[in-house]
Amino acid sequence: NAGVTQTPKFQVLKTGQSMTLQCAQDMNHEYMSWYRQDPGMGLRLIHYSVGAGITDQGEVPNGYNVSRSTTEDFPLRLLSAAPSQTSVYFCASTHGAGVTVVSGELFFGEGSRLTVL
Amino acid sequence: AQKVTQAQTEISVVEKEDVTLDCVYETRDTTYYLFWYKQPPSGELVFLIRRNSFDEQNEISGRYSWNFQKSTSSFNFTITASQVVDSAVYFCALSEANFGNEKLTFGTGTRLTIIP
């Protein structure tokens, strides 16, 4: 199983450029989310989705857009990159409400390291 | 607001020693979940455990054990007979009890180094 797949793994942008971080999962999970990891700050929630067509903001949503047109995909868009968005980004997914979960694990992708110059 | 505190920024122990990583949380919810994740030097996040706030039984899995105490709002993690492969950053996290809507609040992590 591929699990949660993120692309690209590394990206360098100039200030003001736009880009999309891709996230796809093949586990038929309803819930997907994006986190950013910064040194000394742990992981912080950016945006999340509880199903196709439904998205909501997390703790640090400014500067990011998301959409959820399919169950499998949850792309994260940076419309005008800023140096403050230099970070490692993680996509995660898990089963939706009503599904019996044994471990309750939130599955993470391998991360995407973004540098904004 | 939810908060997770991992006061130990870095810990170093000699191989085979036992080590405990502390986690203290704050939440107004009566039902919540607590997690531990491991992040090895390769960078991925490895799920270790999730506990329901109603289940205060301690958990043991091989060399790993977890001590959940609601009275002190703590969910500590102990590695027994540590090994070099245990070297990693460990994150404690908390989520509110909306099942299928796991918005995790992470601690800042503890970097554990096992010295051979």
Short mmCIF file of C-alpha atoms in Angstrom, two decimals:
data_model
loop_
_atom_site.label_atom_id
_atom_site.label_comp_id
_atom_site.label_asym_id
_atom_site.label_seq_id
_atom_site.Cartn_x
_atom_site.Cartn_y
_atom_site.Cartn_z
CA ASN A 1 0.00 0.00 0.00
CA ALA A 2 1.23 3.48 -0.85
CA GLY A 3 -0.53 5.08 2.15
CA VAL A 4 -0.19 8.87 2.11
CA THR A 5 1.91 10.21 -0.75
CA GLN A 6 3.26 13.74 -0.86
CA THR A 7 4.93 15.48 -3.77
CA PRO A 8 7.34 17.12 -4.18
CA LYS A 9 9.64 16.09 -1.36
CA PHE A 10 11.81 19.16 -1.78
CA GLN A 11 11.08 22.55 -3.32
CA VAL A 12 12.81 25.92 -3.43
CA LEU A 13 10.73 28.98 -4.26
CA LYS A 14 11.36 32.67 -4.59
CA THR A 15 9.26 35.11 -2.62
CA GLY A 16 6.00 35.75 -4.43
CA GLN A 17 5.94 32.52 -6.42
CA SER A 18 3.04 30.14 -6.18
CA MET A 19 3.02 26.40 -5.91
CA THR A 20 0.92 23.43 -4.91
CA LEU A 21 1.93 20.63 -2.57
CA GLN A 22 0.17 17.47 -3.59
CA CYS A 23 -1.21 14.88 -1.18
CA ALA A 24 -2.92 11.65 -2.12
CA GLN A 25 -4.06 8.69 -0.03
CA ASP A 26 -5.24 5.30 -1.17
CA MET A 27 -6.84 4.12 2.08
CA ASN A 28 -10.30 5.56 1.41
CA HIS A 29 -9.91 7.89 4.38
CA GLU A 30 -12.48 10.63 4.75
CA TYR A 31 -10.37 12.86 6.96
CA MET A 32 -7.29 14.61 5.62
CA SER A 33 -5.19 17.42 7.01
CA TRP A 34 -2.06 19.50 6.51
CA TYR A 35 0.50 20.36 9.19
CA ARG A 36 3.66 22.38 9.12
CA GLN A 37 6.68 21.60 11.25
CA ASP A 38 9.03 24.34 12.35
CA PRO A 39 12.05 24.03 14.66
CA GLY A 40 11.10 24.23 18.32
CA MET A 41 7.38 24.49 17.54
CA GLY A 42 6.24 20.96 16.88
CA LEU A 43 3.58 20.47 14.22
CA ARG A 44 0.77 22.93 13.69
CA LEU A 45 -2.47 22.33 11.82
CA ILE A 46 -2.96 24.43 8.67
CA HIS A 47 -6.18 23.14 7.08
CA TYR A 48 -8.25 20.01 7.28
CA SER A 49 -11.11 18.25 5.52
CA VAL A 50 -13.68 15.79 6.83
CA GLY A 51 -14.77 14.71 3.38
CA ALA A 52 -14.92 15.65 -0.29
CA GLY A 53 -16.16 19.20 -0.73
CA ILE A 54 -15.63 20.13 2.93
CA THR A 55 -12.61 22.04 4.23
CA ASP A 56 -11.90 24.15 7.28
CA GLN A 57 -9.11 26.17 8.81
CA GLY A 58 -6.71 24.97 11.43
CA GLU A 59 -4.39 26.90 13.69
CA VAL A 60 -2.21 28.58 11.04
CA PRO A 61 -4.23 28.93 7.80
CA ASN A 62 -3.03 32.32 6.55
CA GLY A 63 -1.25 32.19 3.20
CA TYR A 64 -2.58 28.75 2.30
CA ASN A 65 -5.57 27.48 0.33
CA VAL A 66 -6.96 23.97 0.07
CA SER A 67 -9.67 22.15 -1.80
CA ARG A 68 -11.05 18.61 -1.64
CA SER A 69 -12.67 17.62 -4.90
CA THR A 70 -12.08 13.88 -4.39
CA THR A 71 -11.70 11.61 -1.38
CA GLU A 72 -8.16 10.72 -2.43
CA ASP A 73 -6.57 14.12 -2.97
CA PHE A 74 -6.02 17.15 -0.73
CA PRO A 75 -3.65 19.69 -2.33
CA LEU A 76 -2.21 22.63 -0.41
CA ARG A 77 -1.70 25.84 -2.38
CA LEU A 78 0.65 28.70 -1.62
CA LEU A 79 -0.54 31.63 -3.73
CA SER A 80 2.32 34.02 -2.98
CA ALA A 81 5.12 32.36 -1.07
CA ALA A 82 6.84 34.19 1.77
CA PRO A 83 10.05 33.32 3.65
CA SER A 84 7.90 32.66 6.75
CA GLN A 85 6.44 29.69 4.90
CA THR A 86 9.79 27.93 4.84
CA SER A 87 8.97 24.73 6.67
CA VAL A 88 8.41 21.01 6.42
CA TYR A 89 4.85 20.17 5.47
CA PHE A 90 3.08 16.97 6.40
CA CYS A 91 -0.17 15.64 5.03
CA ALA A 92 -2.17 13.22 7.17
CA SER A 93 -5.30 11.12 6.86
CA THR A 94 -7.52 8.83 8.89
CA HIS A 95 -10.93 7.22 8.81
CA GLY A 96 -14.03 9.33 9.19
CA ALA A 97 -16.65 9.20 11.89
CA GLY A 98 -18.64 6.00 12.07
CA VAL A 99 -15.77 3.77 11.00
CA THR A 100 -14.42 1.41 13.61
CA VAL A 101 -10.77 2.12 14.11
CA VAL A 102 -8.56 -0.25 16.01
CA SER A 103 -5.48 1.87 16.54
CA GLY A 104 -6.81 5.33 15.88
CA GLU A 105 -3.68 6.14 13.97
CA LEU A 106 -3.39 9.36 12.04
CA PHE A 107 -1.35 8.37 8.99
CA PHE A 108 1.28 10.85 7.84
CA GLY A 109 3.05 11.30 4.54
CA GLU A 110 6.83 11.53 4.40
CA GLY A 111 6.85 15.30 4.36
CA SER A 112 7.67 18.05 1.87
CA ARG A 113 10.54 20.41 2.65
CA LEU A 114 9.87 23.88 1.28
CA THR A 115 12.37 26.73 1.25
CA VAL A 116 11.28 30.22 0.28
CA LEU A 117 14.10 32.61 -0.58
CA ALA B 1 -7.62 26.01 24.22
CA GLN B 2 -5.69 22.79 24.12
CA LYS B 3 -2.02 22.72 24.97
CA VAL B 4 0.67 20.06 25.17
CA THR B 5 3.91 20.68 27.02
CA GLN B 6 7.03 18.62 26.59
CA ALA B 7 9.41 20.36 28.93
CA GLN B 8 12.40 18.20 28.04
CA THR B 9 13.87 19.65 24.88
CA GLU B 10 16.76 17.21 24.63
CA ILE B 11 17.74 14.09 26.54
CA SER B 12 20.86 11.95 26.18
CA VAL B 13 21.29 8.58 27.82
CA VAL B 14 23.75 5.75 27.48
CA GLU B 15 22.53 2.69 25.66
CA LYS B 16 20.63 0.19 27.84
CA GLU B 17 19.55 2.85 30.30
CA ASP B 18 15.85 3.49 30.87
CA VAL B 19 14.49 6.89 29.91
CA THR B 20 11.17 8.63 30.50
CA LEU B 21 9.79 11.36 28.27
CA ASP B 22 7.34 13.66 29.96
CA CYS B 23 4.11 15.01 28.49
CA VAL B 24 1.67 17.32 30.24
CA TYR B 25 -1.53 18.44 28.57
CA GLU B 26 -4.31 20.95 29.06
CA THR B 27 -7.84 20.61 27.73
CA ARG B 28 -11.37 21.55 28.72
CA ASP B 29 -12.80 18.49 27.03
CA THR B 30 -13.86 15.56 29.17
CA THR B 31 -13.28 13.18 26.28
CA TYR B 32 -10.06 13.40 24.34
CA TYR B 33 -7.27 11.33 22.83
CA LEU B 34 -3.56 11.36 23.52
CA PHE B 35 -0.90 10.29 21.05
CA TRP B 36 2.82 9.64 20.85
CA TYR B 37 4.69 9.84 17.57
CA LYS B 38 8.35 9.14 16.82
CA GLN B 39 10.29 11.09 14.22
CA PRO B 40 13.60 9.36 13.41
CA PRO B 41 16.41 11.22 11.62
CA SER B 42 14.89 10.19 8.28
CA GLY B 43 12.03 12.58 9.03
CA GLU B 44 8.88 10.50 8.79
CA LEU B 45 6.36 10.38 11.62
CA VAL B 46 5.87 6.97 13.16
CA PHE B 47 2.71 6.34 15.16
CA LEU B 48 3.34 4.76 18.56
CA ILE B 49 0.10 4.91 20.51
CA ARG B 50 -3.30 6.55 20.94
CA ARG B 51 -5.14 6.50 24.25
CA ASN B 52 -8.72 7.42 25.06
CA SER B 53 -9.23 9.72 28.05
CA PHE B 54 -11.53 7.14 29.63
CA ASP B 55 -8.84 4.48 29.63
CA GLU B 56 -6.26 5.17 32.30
CA GLN B 57 -4.69 1.76 32.20
CA ASN B 58 -0.98 1.84 31.59
CA GLU B 59 0.12 0.37 28.30
CA ILE B 60 3.17 -1.75 27.60
CA SER B 61 4.45 -2.70 24.18
CA GLY B 62 7.80 -4.45 24.24
CA ARG B 63 10.36 -1.99 25.61
CA TYR B 64 7.85 0.87 25.46
CA SER B 65 5.40 1.76 28.18
CA TRP B 66 3.03 4.64 28.76
CA ASN B 67 1.75 6.03 32.05
CA PHE B 68 -1.50 7.98 31.74
CA GLN B 69 -2.59 9.94 34.83
CA LYS B 70 -5.61 12.19 34.50
CA SER B 71 -5.08 13.55 38.00
CA THR B 72 -1.86 15.22 36.88
CA SER B 73 -2.81 15.59 33.18
CA SER B 74 0.22 13.62 32.16
CA PHE B 75 0.91 10.95 29.58
CA ASN B 76 4.53 9.93 30.04
CA PHE B 77 6.46 7.56 27.83
CA THR B 78 9.20 5.24 29.08
CA ILE B 79 11.71 3.33 27.01
CA THR B 80 13.31 0.45 28.86
CA ALA B 81 16.80 -0.76 27.97
CA SER B 82 17.25 1.94 25.36
CA GLN B 83 18.88 1.21 22.02
CA VAL B 84 20.61 3.41 19.47
CA VAL B 85 17.63 2.94 17.13
CA ASP B 86 15.51 4.76 19.69
CA SER B 87 17.34 7.99 18.88
CA ALA B 88 14.68 10.31 17.47
CA VAL B 89 12.44 13.24 18.23
CA TYR B 90 9.33 12.16 20.11
CA PHE B 91 6.10 14.12 19.97
CA CYS B 92 3.17 13.95 22.32
CA ALA B 93 -0.15 15.16 20.92
CA LEU B 94 -3.73 15.74 22.01
CA SER B 95 -6.97 15.76 20.03
CA GLU B 96 -10.51 16.65 20.92
CA ALA B 97 -13.03 13.84 20.84
CA ASN B 98 -14.70 14.50 17.50
CA PHE B 99 -14.05 11.11 16.00
CA GLY B 100 -13.11 11.28 12.35
CA ASN B 101 -12.00 14.87 12.80
CA GLU B 102 -8.67 14.45 14.49
CA LYS B 103 -7.18 17.91 14.89
CA LEU B 104 -4.01 17.22 16.78
CA THR B 105 -2.28 19.70 19.03
CA PHE B 106 1.37 18.71 19.23
CA GLY B 107 3.97 19.37 21.85
CA THR B 108 7.29 20.83 20.77
CA GLY B 109 8.98 17.45 20.92
CA THR B 110 11.82 15.87 22.87
CA ARG B 111 15.00 14.97 21.05
CA LEU B 112 16.31 11.71 22.46
CA THR B 113 19.89 10.66 21.79
CA ILE B 114 21.05 7.21 22.77
CA ILE B 115 24.82 7.09 23.20
CA PRO B 116 26.38 3.75 22.25
#
